[in-house]
């Protein structure tokens, strides 16, 4: 889709993410907190918003309306989005496309989730939207049944899917080196999460604990897993004309490209890796690079969907950071560097910072909000506002968000012109 003008993120907000049911609040409280912060960040009022796209998975119809009524009653259109774990980035994409269509000038994308605990399905009297994926997982070799009697089928099946994808990768490469890389990725995300005051988990987990404690489904352990969470995140997307009229250029992060890819024929062939979203992410990223003329070498940092550390490893290859099979050597070639604020970040292959926020493994995963939390982090990074998490000199950033069922959304961002000018000084 072409547009004569750009689309920009001018305001972001995010609550602290917390473990389910550990804070006395409900989804309207979460949305009010994130939405008010996004409006204040942009210097706008709710009356400036032309439309809202709300994302959530665990809630009744029109939760979006109930949530944003906490911000005002202006009669604007409110659209509710449910795309599993990619719901937040799907809301962002729809907000952007409303701008690109010319129908609106300023749209709020807001995601929230109040979880019951783990993943679950409410309706058992109809076909599950992920049954084709989970049945195929068994058909190509996964063991049927629960991983643990303490888990429901949805949680168990999701863990199992990514565990078998990791096993497939291990079978193609040196076994111990892959397992060590999975531990290092999880450790990196846990350590980077210590610099994020909005993360659910803000303590370092030792590599030994990550490798050996609470094995869920080999090779996946609890330490390699993103736990669910409660919370909200929001982003305000505007047209270039709106940005100029409101003098928001200094904080306007440009969305250069954004693509969603749903399941491909390869999803239902013989690969657990493709069933868990690899080919979808690869195609979406390729479309972003082709559209902009940029390459992975131009990107300074990534926020990727690390529901499990094995998925982050796969995304190094899917997003084009390295050829297939080289992800492990990239992890081995990483180094930790301190920034000016005193934080410490890991540079994968001595080039890229991945998940400076701590990723889903540290932040936690409130399903409907995670994609917009990634957007918030990259907006702060590209403005130079990320404090101890700051990737210095960051000009371009990429976001990857994935939901089974399925949808992979990849978004490419560019720093505001004011930030780029400072970097040249």
mmCIF file of C-alpha atoms in Angstrom, residues 56-212:
data_model
loop_
_atom_site.group_PDB
_atom_site.id
_atom_site.type_symbol
_atom_site.label_atom_id
_atom_site.label_comp_id
_atom_site.label_asym_id
_atom_site.label_seq_id
_atom_site.Cartn_x
_atom_site.Cartn_y
_atom_site.Cartn_z
ATOM 1 C CA UNK A 56 -6.970 -7.891 23.643
ATOM 2 C CA UNK A 57 -7.641 -11.638 23.714
ATOM 3 C CA UNK A 58 -9.173 -12.404 27.086
ATOM 4 C CA UNK A 59 -12.317 -10.330 27.287
ATOM 5 C CA UNK A 60 -15.853 -9.863 26.053
ATOM 6 C CA UNK A 61 -16.781 -7.966 22.863
ATOM 7 C CA UNK A 62 -16.414 -4.147 23.033
ATOM 8 C CA UNK A 63 -13.834 -4.190 25.840
ATOM 9 C CA UNK A 64 -12.055 -1.573 23.725
ATOM 10 C CA UNK A 65 -14.929 0.858 24.151
ATOM 11 C CA UNK A 66 -15.116 0.280 27.903
ATOM 12 C CA UNK A 67 -11.364 0.768 28.192
ATOM 13 C CA UNK A 68 -11.041 4.026 26.252
ATOM 14 C CA UNK A 69 -14.156 5.530 27.814
ATOM 15 C CA UNK A 70 -11.759 6.073 30.714
ATOM 16 C CA UNK A 71 -10.006 8.623 28.463
ATOM 17 C CA UNK A 72 -13.127 10.388 27.185
ATOM 18 C CA UNK A 73 -16.491 10.106 25.476
ATOM 19 C CA UNK A 74 -16.033 11.682 22.068
ATOM 20 C CA UNK A 75 -17.979 9.292 19.864
ATOM 21 C CA UNK A 76 -14.969 8.230 17.764
ATOM 22 C CA UNK A 77 -14.914 4.816 16.079
ATOM 23 C CA UNK A 78 -13.436 2.050 18.240
ATOM 24 C CA UNK A 79 -12.315 -1.177 16.554
ATOM 25 C CA UNK A 80 -11.561 -4.308 18.587
ATOM 26 C CA UNK A 81 -8.755 -6.649 17.446
ATOM 27 C CA UNK A 82 -7.932 -10.201 18.508
ATOM 28 C CA UNK A 83 -4.966 -11.817 16.709
ATOM 29 C CA UNK A 84 -3.553 -13.923 19.529
ATOM 30 C CA UNK A 85 -0.035 -12.898 20.573
ATOM 31 C CA UNK A 86 0.327 -10.507 17.618
ATOM 32 C CA UNK A 87 -2.797 -8.550 18.620
ATOM 33 C CA UNK A 88 -0.871 -5.449 19.715
ATOM 34 C CA UNK A 89 1.103 -5.082 16.505
ATOM 35 C CA UNK A 90 -2.051 -5.883 14.517
ATOM 36 C CA UNK A 91 -3.737 -2.925 16.242
ATOM 37 C CA UNK A 92 -0.766 -0.743 15.376
ATOM 38 C CA UNK A 93 -0.919 -1.887 11.766
ATOM 39 C CA UNK A 94 -4.645 -1.136 11.473
ATOM 40 C CA UNK A 95 -4.129 2.276 13.074
ATOM 41 C CA UNK A 96 -1.418 3.016 10.538
ATOM 42 C CA UNK A 97 -3.558 1.855 7.637
ATOM 43 C CA UNK A 98 -6.408 4.093 8.741
ATOM 44 C CA UNK A 99 -3.944 6.973 8.464
ATOM 45 C CA UNK A 100 -2.620 5.761 5.109
ATOM 46 C CA UNK A 101 -6.153 5.508 3.727
ATOM 47 C CA UNK A 102 -6.714 9.188 4.396
ATOM 48 C CA UNK A 103 -9.783 8.418 6.514
ATOM 49 C CA UNK A 104 -8.127 9.600 9.751
ATOM 50 C CA UNK A 105 -5.197 11.786 10.804
ATOM 51 C CA UNK A 106 -4.561 10.619 14.365
ATOM 52 C CA UNK A 107 -5.346 7.137 15.696
ATOM 53 C CA UNK A 108 -4.749 5.555 19.109
ATOM 54 C CA UNK A 109 -3.693 1.913 19.181
ATOM 55 C CA UNK A 110 -4.105 0.506 22.677
ATOM 56 C CA UNK A 111 -3.622 -3.031 23.954
ATOM 57 C CA UNK A 112 -4.422 -4.522 27.336
ATOM 58 C CA UNK A 113 -4.822 -7.885 28.987
ATOM 59 C CA UNK A 114 -6.065 -9.223 32.289
ATOM 60 C CA UNK A 115 -4.935 -12.816 32.296
ATOM 61 C CA UNK A 116 -6.330 -15.680 34.346
ATOM 62 C CA UNK A 117 -2.875 -17.217 34.470
ATOM 63 C CA UNK A 118 -1.693 -19.331 31.557
ATOM 64 C CA UNK A 119 -3.073 -19.540 28.040
ATOM 65 C CA UNK A 120 -6.591 -20.906 27.660
ATOM 66 C CA UNK A 121 -9.562 -21.282 25.335
ATOM 67 C CA UNK A 122 -13.089 -20.362 26.441
ATOM 68 C CA UNK A 123 -15.157 -22.197 23.850
ATOM 69 C CA UNK A 124 -15.005 -25.978 23.659
ATOM 70 C CA UNK A 125 -18.201 -26.531 21.643
ATOM 71 C CA UNK A 126 -16.663 -25.389 18.309
ATOM 72 C CA UNK A 127 -13.522 -25.863 16.263
ATOM 73 C CA UNK A 128 -10.485 -24.255 17.864
ATOM 74 C CA UNK A 129 -8.803 -21.715 15.553
ATOM 75 C CA UNK A 130 -5.437 -23.311 16.332
ATOM 76 C CA UNK A 131 -6.590 -26.936 16.106
ATOM 77 C CA UNK A 132 -5.185 -27.303 12.590
ATOM 78 C CA UNK A 133 -1.769 -26.207 13.885
ATOM 79 C CA UNK A 134 -1.822 -28.406 16.969
ATOM 80 C CA UNK A 135 -3.172 -31.447 15.127
ATOM 81 C CA UNK A 136 -0.485 -31.018 12.476
ATOM 82 C CA UNK A 137 2.158 -30.800 15.200
ATOM 83 C CA UNK A 138 1.151 -34.299 16.330
ATOM 84 C CA UNK A 139 0.847 -35.567 12.758
ATOM 85 C CA UNK A 140 4.488 -34.713 12.028
ATOM 86 C CA UNK A 141 5.861 -36.339 15.146
ATOM 87 C CA UNK A 142 5.076 -34.512 18.380
ATOM 88 C CA UNK A 143 3.939 -36.663 21.284
ATOM 89 C CA UNK A 144 0.221 -36.180 22.017
ATOM 90 C CA UNK A 145 -1.025 -35.290 25.491
ATOM 91 C CA UNK A 146 -0.195 -32.846 28.240
ATOM 92 C CA UNK A 147 3.380 -32.017 29.210
ATOM 93 C CA UNK A 148 2.264 -31.837 32.832
ATOM 94 C CA UNK A 149 -1.050 -32.560 34.568
ATOM 95 C CA UNK A 150 -0.803 -29.052 36.042
ATOM 96 C CA UNK A 151 -1.101 -27.478 32.570
ATOM 97 C CA UNK A 152 -4.131 -27.022 30.366
ATOM 98 C CA UNK A 153 -4.008 -28.180 26.758
ATOM 99 C CA UNK A 154 -3.422 -24.728 25.242
ATOM 100 C CA UNK A 155 -0.414 -23.887 27.420
ATOM 101 C CA UNK A 156 0.993 -27.391 26.994
ATOM 102 C CA UNK A 157 0.574 -27.392 23.209
ATOM 103 C CA UNK A 158 2.235 -23.993 22.740
ATOM 104 C CA UNK A 159 5.254 -24.999 24.817
ATOM 105 C CA UNK A 160 5.443 -28.299 22.971
ATOM 106 C CA UNK A 161 5.316 -26.628 19.539
ATOM 107 C CA UNK A 162 8.321 -24.427 20.239
ATOM 108 C CA UNK A 163 10.169 -27.249 22.007
ATOM 109 C CA UNK A 164 9.850 -29.421 18.916
ATOM 110 C CA UNK A 165 10.953 -26.497 16.739
ATOM 111 C CA UNK A 166 14.043 -26.207 18.947
ATOM 112 C CA UNK A 167 14.659 -29.953 18.660
ATOM 113 C CA UNK A 168 14.419 -29.718 14.884
ATOM 114 C CA UNK A 169 17.052 -26.978 14.928
ATOM 115 C CA UNK A 170 19.245 -28.983 17.304
ATOM 116 C CA UNK A 171 19.072 -32.009 14.985
ATOM 117 C CA UNK A 172 20.516 -29.901 12.170
ATOM 118 C CA UNK A 173 23.347 -28.369 14.205
ATOM 119 C CA UNK A 174 25.798 -29.300 16.997
ATOM 120 C CA UNK A 175 23.534 -30.235 19.886
ATOM 121 C CA UNK A 176 25.451 -28.821 22.860
ATOM 122 C CA UNK A 177 26.268 -25.553 21.089
ATOM 123 C CA UNK A 178 22.577 -24.910 20.352
ATOM 124 C CA UNK A 179 21.548 -25.673 23.926
ATOM 125 C CA UNK A 180 24.241 -23.316 25.223
ATOM 126 C CA UNK A 181 23.025 -20.580 22.845
ATOM 127 C CA UNK A 182 19.455 -20.942 24.142
ATOM 128 C CA UNK A 183 20.719 -20.451 27.679
ATOM 129 C CA UNK A 184 22.807 -17.425 26.698
ATOM 130 C CA UNK A 185 19.878 -15.771 24.923
ATOM 131 C CA UNK A 186 17.631 -16.228 27.953
ATOM 132 C CA UNK A 187 20.381 -14.931 30.251
ATOM 133 C CA UNK A 188 20.847 -11.892 28.005
ATOM 134 C CA UNK A 189 17.154 -11.055 28.133
ATOM 135 C CA UNK A 190 16.963 -11.541 31.902
ATOM 136 C CA UNK A 191 20.026 -9.357 32.445
ATOM 137 C CA UNK A 192 18.837 -6.601 30.103
ATOM 138 C CA UNK A 193 15.482 -6.712 31.875
ATOM 139 C CA UNK A 194 17.145 -5.538 35.098
ATOM 140 C CA UNK A 195 17.319 -2.084 33.485
ATOM 141 C CA UNK A 196 13.573 -2.019 32.748
ATOM 142 C CA UNK A 197 11.449 -0.726 35.643
ATOM 143 C CA UNK A 198 8.270 -1.760 33.805
ATOM 144 C CA UNK A 199 9.251 -5.427 33.479
ATOM 145 C CA UNK A 200 7.642 -8.178 35.542
ATOM 146 C CA UNK A 201 11.032 -9.760 36.253
ATOM 147 C CA UNK A 202 13.936 -7.487 37.125
ATOM 148 C CA UNK A 203 16.540 -9.865 38.483
ATOM 149 C CA UNK A 204 19.307 -11.797 36.767
ATOM 150 C CA UNK A 205 18.809 -15.535 36.521
ATOM 151 C CA UNK A 206 22.012 -17.564 36.496
ATOM 152 C CA UNK A 207 22.884 -19.625 33.436
ATOM 153 C CA UNK A 208 22.869 -22.771 35.558
ATOM 154 C CA UNK A 209 19.321 -22.053 36.765
ATOM 155 C CA UNK A 210 18.161 -21.278 33.220
ATOM 156 C CA UNK A 211 19.701 -24.481 31.897
ATOM 157 C CA UNK A 212 18.607 -26.929 34.560
#
